[in-house]
Coordinates of C-alpha atoms in Angstrom, one line a residue:
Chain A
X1 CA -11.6 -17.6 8.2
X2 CA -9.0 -17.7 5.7
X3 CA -9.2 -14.7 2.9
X4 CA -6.2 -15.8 0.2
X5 CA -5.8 -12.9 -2.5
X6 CA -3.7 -14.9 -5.6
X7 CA -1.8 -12.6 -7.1
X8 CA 0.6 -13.3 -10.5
X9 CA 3.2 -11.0 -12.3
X10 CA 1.2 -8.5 -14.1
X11 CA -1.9 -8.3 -12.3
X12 CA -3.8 -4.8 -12.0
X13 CA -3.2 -3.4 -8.5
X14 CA -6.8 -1.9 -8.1
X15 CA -8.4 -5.4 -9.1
X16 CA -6.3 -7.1 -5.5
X17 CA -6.3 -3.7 -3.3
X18 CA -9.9 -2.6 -3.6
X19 CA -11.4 -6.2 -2.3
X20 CA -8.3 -6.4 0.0
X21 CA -9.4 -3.2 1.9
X22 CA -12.8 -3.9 2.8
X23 CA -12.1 -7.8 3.4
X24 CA -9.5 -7.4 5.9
X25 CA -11.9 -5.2 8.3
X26 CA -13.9 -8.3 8.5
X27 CA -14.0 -10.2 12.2
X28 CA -12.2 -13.2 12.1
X29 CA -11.2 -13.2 8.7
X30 CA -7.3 -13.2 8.1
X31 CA -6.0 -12.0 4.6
X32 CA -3.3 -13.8 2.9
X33 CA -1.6 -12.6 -0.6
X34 CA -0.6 -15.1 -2.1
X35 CA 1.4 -16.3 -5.4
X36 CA 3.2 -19.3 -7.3
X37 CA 6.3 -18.2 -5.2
X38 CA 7.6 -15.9 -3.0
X39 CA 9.4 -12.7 -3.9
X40 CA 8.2 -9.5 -5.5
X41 CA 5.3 -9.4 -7.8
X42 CA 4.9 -6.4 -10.3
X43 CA 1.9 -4.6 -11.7
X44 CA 1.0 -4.7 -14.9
X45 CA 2.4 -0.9 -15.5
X46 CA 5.5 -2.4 -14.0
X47 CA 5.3 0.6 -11.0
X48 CA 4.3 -1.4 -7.4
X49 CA 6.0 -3.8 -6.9
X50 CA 4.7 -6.5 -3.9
X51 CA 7.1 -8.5 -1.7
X52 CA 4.5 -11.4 -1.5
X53 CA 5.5 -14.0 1.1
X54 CA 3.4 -17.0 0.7
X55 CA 2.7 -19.3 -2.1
X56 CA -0.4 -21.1 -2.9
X57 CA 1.1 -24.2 -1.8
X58 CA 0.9 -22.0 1.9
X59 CA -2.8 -21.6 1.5
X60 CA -4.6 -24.6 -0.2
X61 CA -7.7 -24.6 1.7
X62 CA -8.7 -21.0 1.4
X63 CA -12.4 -19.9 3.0
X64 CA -12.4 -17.9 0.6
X65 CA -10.3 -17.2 -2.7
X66 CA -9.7 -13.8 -4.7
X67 CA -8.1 -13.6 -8.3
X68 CA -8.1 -9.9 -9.6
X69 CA -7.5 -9.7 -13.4
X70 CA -4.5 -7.5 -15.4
X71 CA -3.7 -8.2 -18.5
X72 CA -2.3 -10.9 -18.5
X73 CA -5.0 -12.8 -17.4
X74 CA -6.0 -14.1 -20.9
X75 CA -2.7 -15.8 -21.6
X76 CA -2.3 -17.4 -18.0
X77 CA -5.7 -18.6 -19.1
X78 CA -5.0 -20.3 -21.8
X79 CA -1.6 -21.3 -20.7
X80 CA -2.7 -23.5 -17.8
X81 CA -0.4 -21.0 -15.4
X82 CA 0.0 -22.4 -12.0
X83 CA -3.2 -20.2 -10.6
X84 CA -5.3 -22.3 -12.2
X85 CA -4.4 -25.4 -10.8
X86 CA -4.2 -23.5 -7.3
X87 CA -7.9 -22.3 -8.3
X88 CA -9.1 -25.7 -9.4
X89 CA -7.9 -27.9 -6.1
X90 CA -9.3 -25.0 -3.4
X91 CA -12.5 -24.2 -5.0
X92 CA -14.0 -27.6 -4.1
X93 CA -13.1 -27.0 -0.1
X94 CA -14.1 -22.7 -0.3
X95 CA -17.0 -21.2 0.9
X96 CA -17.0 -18.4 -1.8
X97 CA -14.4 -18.3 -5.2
X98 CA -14.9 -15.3 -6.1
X99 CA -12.9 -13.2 -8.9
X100 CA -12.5 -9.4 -10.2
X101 CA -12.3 -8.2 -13.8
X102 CA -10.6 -10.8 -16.1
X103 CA -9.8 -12.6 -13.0
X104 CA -13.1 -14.6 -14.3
X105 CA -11.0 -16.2 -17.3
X106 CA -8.4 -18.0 -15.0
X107 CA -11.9 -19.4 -12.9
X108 CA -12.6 -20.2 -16.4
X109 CA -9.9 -22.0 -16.9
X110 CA -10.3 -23.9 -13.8
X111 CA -13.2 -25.4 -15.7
X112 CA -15.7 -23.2 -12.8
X113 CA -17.6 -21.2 -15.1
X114 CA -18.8 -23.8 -17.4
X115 CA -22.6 -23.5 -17.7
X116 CA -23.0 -20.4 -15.6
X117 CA -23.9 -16.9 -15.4
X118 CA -20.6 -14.9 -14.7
X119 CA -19.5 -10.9 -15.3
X120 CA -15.3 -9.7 -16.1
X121 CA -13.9 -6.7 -17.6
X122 CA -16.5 -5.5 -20.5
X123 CA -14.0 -5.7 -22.9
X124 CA -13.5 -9.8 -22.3
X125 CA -16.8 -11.3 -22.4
X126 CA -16.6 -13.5 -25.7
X127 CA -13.2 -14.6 -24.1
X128 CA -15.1 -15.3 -21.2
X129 CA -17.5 -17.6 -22.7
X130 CA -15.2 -19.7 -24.7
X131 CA -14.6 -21.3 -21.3
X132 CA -18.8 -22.1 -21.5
X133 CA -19.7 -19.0 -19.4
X134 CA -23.0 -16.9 -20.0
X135 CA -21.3 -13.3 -19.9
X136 CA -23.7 -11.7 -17.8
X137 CA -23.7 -7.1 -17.9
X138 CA -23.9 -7.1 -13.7
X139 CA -21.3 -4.9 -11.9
X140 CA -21.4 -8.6 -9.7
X141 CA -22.4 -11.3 -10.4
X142 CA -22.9 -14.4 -7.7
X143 CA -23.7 -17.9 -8.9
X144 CA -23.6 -20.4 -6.5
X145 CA -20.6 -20.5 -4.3
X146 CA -18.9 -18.1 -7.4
X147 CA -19.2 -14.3 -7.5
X148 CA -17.7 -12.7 -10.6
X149 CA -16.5 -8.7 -10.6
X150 CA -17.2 -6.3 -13.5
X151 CA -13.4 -4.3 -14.8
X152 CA -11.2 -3.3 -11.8
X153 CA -13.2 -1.0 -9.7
X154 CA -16.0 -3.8 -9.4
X155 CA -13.8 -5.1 -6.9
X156 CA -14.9 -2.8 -4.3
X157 CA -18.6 -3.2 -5.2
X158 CA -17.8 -7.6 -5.1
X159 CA -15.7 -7.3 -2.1
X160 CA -19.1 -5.0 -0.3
X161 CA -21.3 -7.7 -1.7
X162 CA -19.5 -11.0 0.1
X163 CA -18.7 -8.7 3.7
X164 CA -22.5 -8.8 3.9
X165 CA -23.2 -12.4 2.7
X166 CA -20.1 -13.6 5.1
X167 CA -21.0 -11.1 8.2
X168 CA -24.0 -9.3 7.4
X169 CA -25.6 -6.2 5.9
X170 CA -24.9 -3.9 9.1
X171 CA -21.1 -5.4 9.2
X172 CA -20.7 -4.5 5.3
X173 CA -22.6 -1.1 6.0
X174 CA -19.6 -0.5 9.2
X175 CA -17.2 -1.1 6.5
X176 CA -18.3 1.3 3.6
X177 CA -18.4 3.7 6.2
X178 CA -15.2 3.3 7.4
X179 CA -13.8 3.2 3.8
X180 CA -16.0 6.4 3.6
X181 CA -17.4 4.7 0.0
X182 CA -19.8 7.2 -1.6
X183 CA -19.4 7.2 -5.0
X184 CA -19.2 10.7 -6.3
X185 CA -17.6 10.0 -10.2
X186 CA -17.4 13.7 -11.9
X187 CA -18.5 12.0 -14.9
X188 CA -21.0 8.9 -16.1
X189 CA -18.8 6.8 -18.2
X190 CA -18.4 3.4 -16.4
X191 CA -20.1 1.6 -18.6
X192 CA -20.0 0.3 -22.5
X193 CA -23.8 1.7 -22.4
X194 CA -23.3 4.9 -20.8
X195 CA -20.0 6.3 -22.2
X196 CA -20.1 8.3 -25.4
X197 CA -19.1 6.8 -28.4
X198 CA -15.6 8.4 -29.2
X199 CA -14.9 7.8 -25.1
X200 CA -15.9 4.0 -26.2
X201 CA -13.6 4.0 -28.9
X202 CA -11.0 5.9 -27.1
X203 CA -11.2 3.6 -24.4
X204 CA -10.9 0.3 -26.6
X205 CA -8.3 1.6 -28.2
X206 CA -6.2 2.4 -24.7
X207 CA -7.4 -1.2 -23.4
X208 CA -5.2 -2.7 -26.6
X209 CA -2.1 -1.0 -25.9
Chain B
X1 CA 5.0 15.0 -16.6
X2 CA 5.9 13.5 -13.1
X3 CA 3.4 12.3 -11.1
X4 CA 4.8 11.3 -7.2
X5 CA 2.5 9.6 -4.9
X6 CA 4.7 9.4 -1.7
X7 CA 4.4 6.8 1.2
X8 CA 5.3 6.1 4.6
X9 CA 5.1 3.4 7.2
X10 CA 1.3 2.6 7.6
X11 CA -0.1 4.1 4.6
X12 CA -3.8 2.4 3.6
X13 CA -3.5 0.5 0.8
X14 CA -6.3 2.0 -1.5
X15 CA -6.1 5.4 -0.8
X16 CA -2.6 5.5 -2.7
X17 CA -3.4 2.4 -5.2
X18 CA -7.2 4.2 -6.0
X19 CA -5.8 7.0 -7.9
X20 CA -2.6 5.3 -8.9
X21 CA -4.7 3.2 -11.6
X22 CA -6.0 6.2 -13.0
X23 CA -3.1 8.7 -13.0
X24 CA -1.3 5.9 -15.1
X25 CA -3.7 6.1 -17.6
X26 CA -2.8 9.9 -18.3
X27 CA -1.0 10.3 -21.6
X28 CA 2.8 11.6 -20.8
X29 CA 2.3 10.8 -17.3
X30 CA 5.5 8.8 -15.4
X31 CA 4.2 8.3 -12.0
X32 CA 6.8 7.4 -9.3
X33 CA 6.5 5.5 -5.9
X34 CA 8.3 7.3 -3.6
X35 CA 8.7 7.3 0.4
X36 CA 11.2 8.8 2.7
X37 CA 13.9 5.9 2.1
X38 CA 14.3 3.3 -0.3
X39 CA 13.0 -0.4 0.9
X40 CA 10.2 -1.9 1.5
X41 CA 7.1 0.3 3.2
X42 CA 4.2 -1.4 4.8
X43 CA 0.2 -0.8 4.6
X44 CA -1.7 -0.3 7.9
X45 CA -2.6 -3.6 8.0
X46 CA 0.8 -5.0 8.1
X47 CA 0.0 -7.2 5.2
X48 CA 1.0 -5.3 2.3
X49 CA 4.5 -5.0 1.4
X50 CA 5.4 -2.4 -1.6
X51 CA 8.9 -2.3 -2.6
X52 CA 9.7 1.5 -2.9
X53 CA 12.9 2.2 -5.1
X54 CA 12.8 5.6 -5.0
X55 CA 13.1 8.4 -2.7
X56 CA 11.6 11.7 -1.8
X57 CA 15.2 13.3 -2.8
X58 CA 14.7 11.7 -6.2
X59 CA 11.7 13.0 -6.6
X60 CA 11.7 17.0 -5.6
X61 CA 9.6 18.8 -7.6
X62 CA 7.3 16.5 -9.0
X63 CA 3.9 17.8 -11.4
X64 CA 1.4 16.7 -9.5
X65 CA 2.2 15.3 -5.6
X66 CA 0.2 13.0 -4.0
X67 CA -0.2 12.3 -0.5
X68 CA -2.2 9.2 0.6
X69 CA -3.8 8.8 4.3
X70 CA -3.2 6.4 7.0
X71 CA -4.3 5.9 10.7
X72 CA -0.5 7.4 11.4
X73 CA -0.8 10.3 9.3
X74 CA -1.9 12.2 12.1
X75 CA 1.2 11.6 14.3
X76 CA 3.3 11.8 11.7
X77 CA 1.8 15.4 11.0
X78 CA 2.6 16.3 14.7
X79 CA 5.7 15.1 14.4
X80 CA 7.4 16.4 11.8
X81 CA 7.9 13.4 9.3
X82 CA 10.4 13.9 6.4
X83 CA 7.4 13.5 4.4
X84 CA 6.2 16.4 5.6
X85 CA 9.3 18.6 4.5
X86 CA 9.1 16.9 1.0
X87 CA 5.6 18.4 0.3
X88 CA 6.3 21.6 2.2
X89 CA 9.4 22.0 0.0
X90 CA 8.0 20.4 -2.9
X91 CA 4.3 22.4 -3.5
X92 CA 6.0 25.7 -4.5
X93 CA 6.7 24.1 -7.6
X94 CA 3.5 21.5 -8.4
X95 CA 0.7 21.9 -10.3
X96 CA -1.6 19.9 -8.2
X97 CA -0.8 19.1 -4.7
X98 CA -3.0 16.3 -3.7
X99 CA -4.2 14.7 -0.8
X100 CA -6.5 11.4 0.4
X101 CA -8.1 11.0 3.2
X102 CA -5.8 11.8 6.4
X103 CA -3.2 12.4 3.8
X104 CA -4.7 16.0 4.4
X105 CA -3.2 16.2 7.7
X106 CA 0.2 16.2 6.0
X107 CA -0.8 19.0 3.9
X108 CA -2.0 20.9 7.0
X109 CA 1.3 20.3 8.5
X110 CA 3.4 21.3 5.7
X111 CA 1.6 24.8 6.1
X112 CA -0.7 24.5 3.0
X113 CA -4.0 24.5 4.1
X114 CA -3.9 27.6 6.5
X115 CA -7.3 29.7 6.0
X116 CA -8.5 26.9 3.0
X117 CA -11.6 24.9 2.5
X118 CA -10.1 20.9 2.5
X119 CA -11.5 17.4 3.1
X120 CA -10.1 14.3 5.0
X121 CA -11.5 11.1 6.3
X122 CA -14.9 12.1 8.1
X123 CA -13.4 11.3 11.6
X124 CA -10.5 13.4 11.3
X125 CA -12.5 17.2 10.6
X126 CA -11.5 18.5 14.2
X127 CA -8.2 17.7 13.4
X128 CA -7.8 19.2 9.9
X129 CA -9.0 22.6 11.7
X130 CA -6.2 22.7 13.7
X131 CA -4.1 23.2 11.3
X132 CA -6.1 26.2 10.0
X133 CA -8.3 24.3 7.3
X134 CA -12.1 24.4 6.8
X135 CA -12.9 21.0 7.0
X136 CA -15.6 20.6 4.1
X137 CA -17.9 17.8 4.1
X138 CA -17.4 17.3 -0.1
X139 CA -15.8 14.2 -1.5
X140 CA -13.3 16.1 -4.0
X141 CA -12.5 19.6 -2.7
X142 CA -10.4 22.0 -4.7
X143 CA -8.8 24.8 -3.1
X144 CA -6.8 27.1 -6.1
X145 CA -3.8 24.2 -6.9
X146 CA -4.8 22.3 -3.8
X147 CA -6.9 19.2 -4.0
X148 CA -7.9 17.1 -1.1
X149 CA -10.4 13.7 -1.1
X150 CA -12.5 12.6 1.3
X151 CA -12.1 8.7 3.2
X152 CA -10.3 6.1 1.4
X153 CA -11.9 5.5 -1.4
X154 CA -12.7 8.9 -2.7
X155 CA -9.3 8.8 -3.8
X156 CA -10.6 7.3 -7.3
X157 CA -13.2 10.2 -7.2
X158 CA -9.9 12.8 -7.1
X159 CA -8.0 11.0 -9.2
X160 CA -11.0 11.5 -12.2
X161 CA -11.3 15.0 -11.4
X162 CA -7.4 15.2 -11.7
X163 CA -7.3 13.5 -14.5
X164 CA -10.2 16.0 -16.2
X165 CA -8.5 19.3 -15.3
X166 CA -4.9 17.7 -16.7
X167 CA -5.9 16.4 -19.9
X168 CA -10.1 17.3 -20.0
X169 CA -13.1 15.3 -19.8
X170 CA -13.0 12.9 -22.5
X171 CA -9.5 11.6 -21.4
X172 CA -11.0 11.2 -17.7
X173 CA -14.0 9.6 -19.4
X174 CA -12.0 6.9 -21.0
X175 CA -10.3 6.2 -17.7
X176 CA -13.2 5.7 -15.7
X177 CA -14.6 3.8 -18.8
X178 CA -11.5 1.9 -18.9
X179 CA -11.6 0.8 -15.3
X180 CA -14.9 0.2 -15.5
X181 CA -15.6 2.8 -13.0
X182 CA -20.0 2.3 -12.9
X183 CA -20.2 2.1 -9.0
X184 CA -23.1 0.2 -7.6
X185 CA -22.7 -0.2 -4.1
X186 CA -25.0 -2.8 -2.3
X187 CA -25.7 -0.4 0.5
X188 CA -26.1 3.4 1.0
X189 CA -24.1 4.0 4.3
X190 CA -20.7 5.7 2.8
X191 CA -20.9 8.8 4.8
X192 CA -22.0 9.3 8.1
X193 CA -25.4 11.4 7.1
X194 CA -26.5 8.5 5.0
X195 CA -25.7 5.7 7.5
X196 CA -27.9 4.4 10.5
X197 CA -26.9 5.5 13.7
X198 CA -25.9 2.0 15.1
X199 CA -23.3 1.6 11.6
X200 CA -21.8 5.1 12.2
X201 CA -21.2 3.9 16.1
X202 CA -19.6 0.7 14.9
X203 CA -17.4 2.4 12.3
X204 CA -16.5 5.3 15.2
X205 CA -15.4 2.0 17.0
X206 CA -13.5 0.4 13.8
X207 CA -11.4 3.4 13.2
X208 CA -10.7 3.9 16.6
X209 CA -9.4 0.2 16.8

């Protein structure tokens, strides 16, 4: 099973490496990062930096494919970079497409999300359905063969969610353990509908830097 | 304010990129990568490849230190690593000195945790009391300017609690709002008291793997 993680110059690290550590303790499956070319792909804080060895052209036929959002998901979107041609060709042959925070708007693009529930960043969803997506409030969200992430950390919740579809609930469980994944956050601000209002502002406002 | 999160050969993945995504939220924060030479260091797994430009001489007497964990943290606690010299030499002079998962080891071989209440990975308490420690079944443990996290992903729990104590709650808040950091994990199994018996005998197996 074939697990391709597509990666592009300014993506958010935690979006790829959250999914990436519970998907590659799954039997069988083998984890490919991936990008338009080889060579070193940068976060979007310009800090890690990722020698990436294989291109999509390497991986067509992905069981499964992974886009984690940054922020310049939006523009790649929009732009027709060449993820979403990558996105487009595999998604017909994959078992799951799956994506994490504004990941979803380069599935948009793709033309995947016409017509169906999906989740992204909380910032992004009237982006995300001017590609003809229902923005849908779900930390995942799985429609069909597609399961969408909520903003960055969401990957770790996705990534959870398709161990136990692809291997099972006691195979997921094994995982979370391993990971040691019991969510203790000093604070209960994750959410649009839980922070206070000056954090919401605060947080828009560090989101458009 | 200089934030170092240093690596070595066989790091995991999330335990360094968990808090990384946070700590680069903090306002006057420069966080640097940093590992024993410059070059590119490599994730347990073998699959990821960060390119690390600079070293643990560039970097010695960083703010806040952070030390992430990896299935050969343990050796390289027995064995003296240079990383180990860095944060022995290094924590005089910190603010926080910070640890995830079996990057508590390193701690305990740099001398720090001697007589102190600490966390690591939930397999690993036997040996974070040899070096002196109180293993403490706690996802964030603080100990005076000493912070250690639990397994893997309770590096994004630290990281919060960091982030709260550097620049208080409401900049934490707008982090974890920020990342979207509203965990909903599909299953409850991410410590060993919470998981069935037959999951906790598979992950014993995993990690030993």
């Amino acid at each position: 099973m074939i697990i391709a993680i597509g990666l592009y110059q300014g993506f958010t690290a935690l979006d790829a490496i959250g999914p990436y550590e519970i998907l590659t303790y799954l039997p069988g499956a083998e984890v490919v990062i991936c990008a338009d070319r080889a060579g070193v792909v940068d976060d979007h804080n310009g800090l890690v930096h990722l020698r990436v060895d294989r291109t999509f052209a390497d991986v067509p036929r992905p069981d499964v494919l992974l886009v984690p959002g940054g922020p310049a998901a939006g523009e790649y979107a929009r732009d027709n970079h060449p993820i979403v041609d990558w996105i487009r060709k595999a998604h017909p042959h994959t078992t799951w497409t799956t994506s994490v925070c504004t990941g979803a708007l380069l599935l948009g693009a793709a033309g995947l999300l016409d017509g169906s529930r999906a989740t992204t960043h909380w910032a992004f969803y009237d982006e995300l359905a001017s590609y003809g997506a229902h923005p849908t409030e779900q930390r995942v969200v799985t429609s069909g063969r597609i399961v969408t992430g909520a903003g960055v950390s969401a990957g770790i919740d996705l990534a959870l969610t398709l161990a136990a579809d692809i291997a099972g609930p006691e195979v997921a469980q094994t995982i979370q353990l391993a990971i040691e994944y019991d969510p203790h956050p000093p604070f209960d601000s994750g959410a649009p509908s839980k922070a206070p209002k000056a954090v919401y502002e605060l947080a828009v406002a560090a989101l458009g830097d």
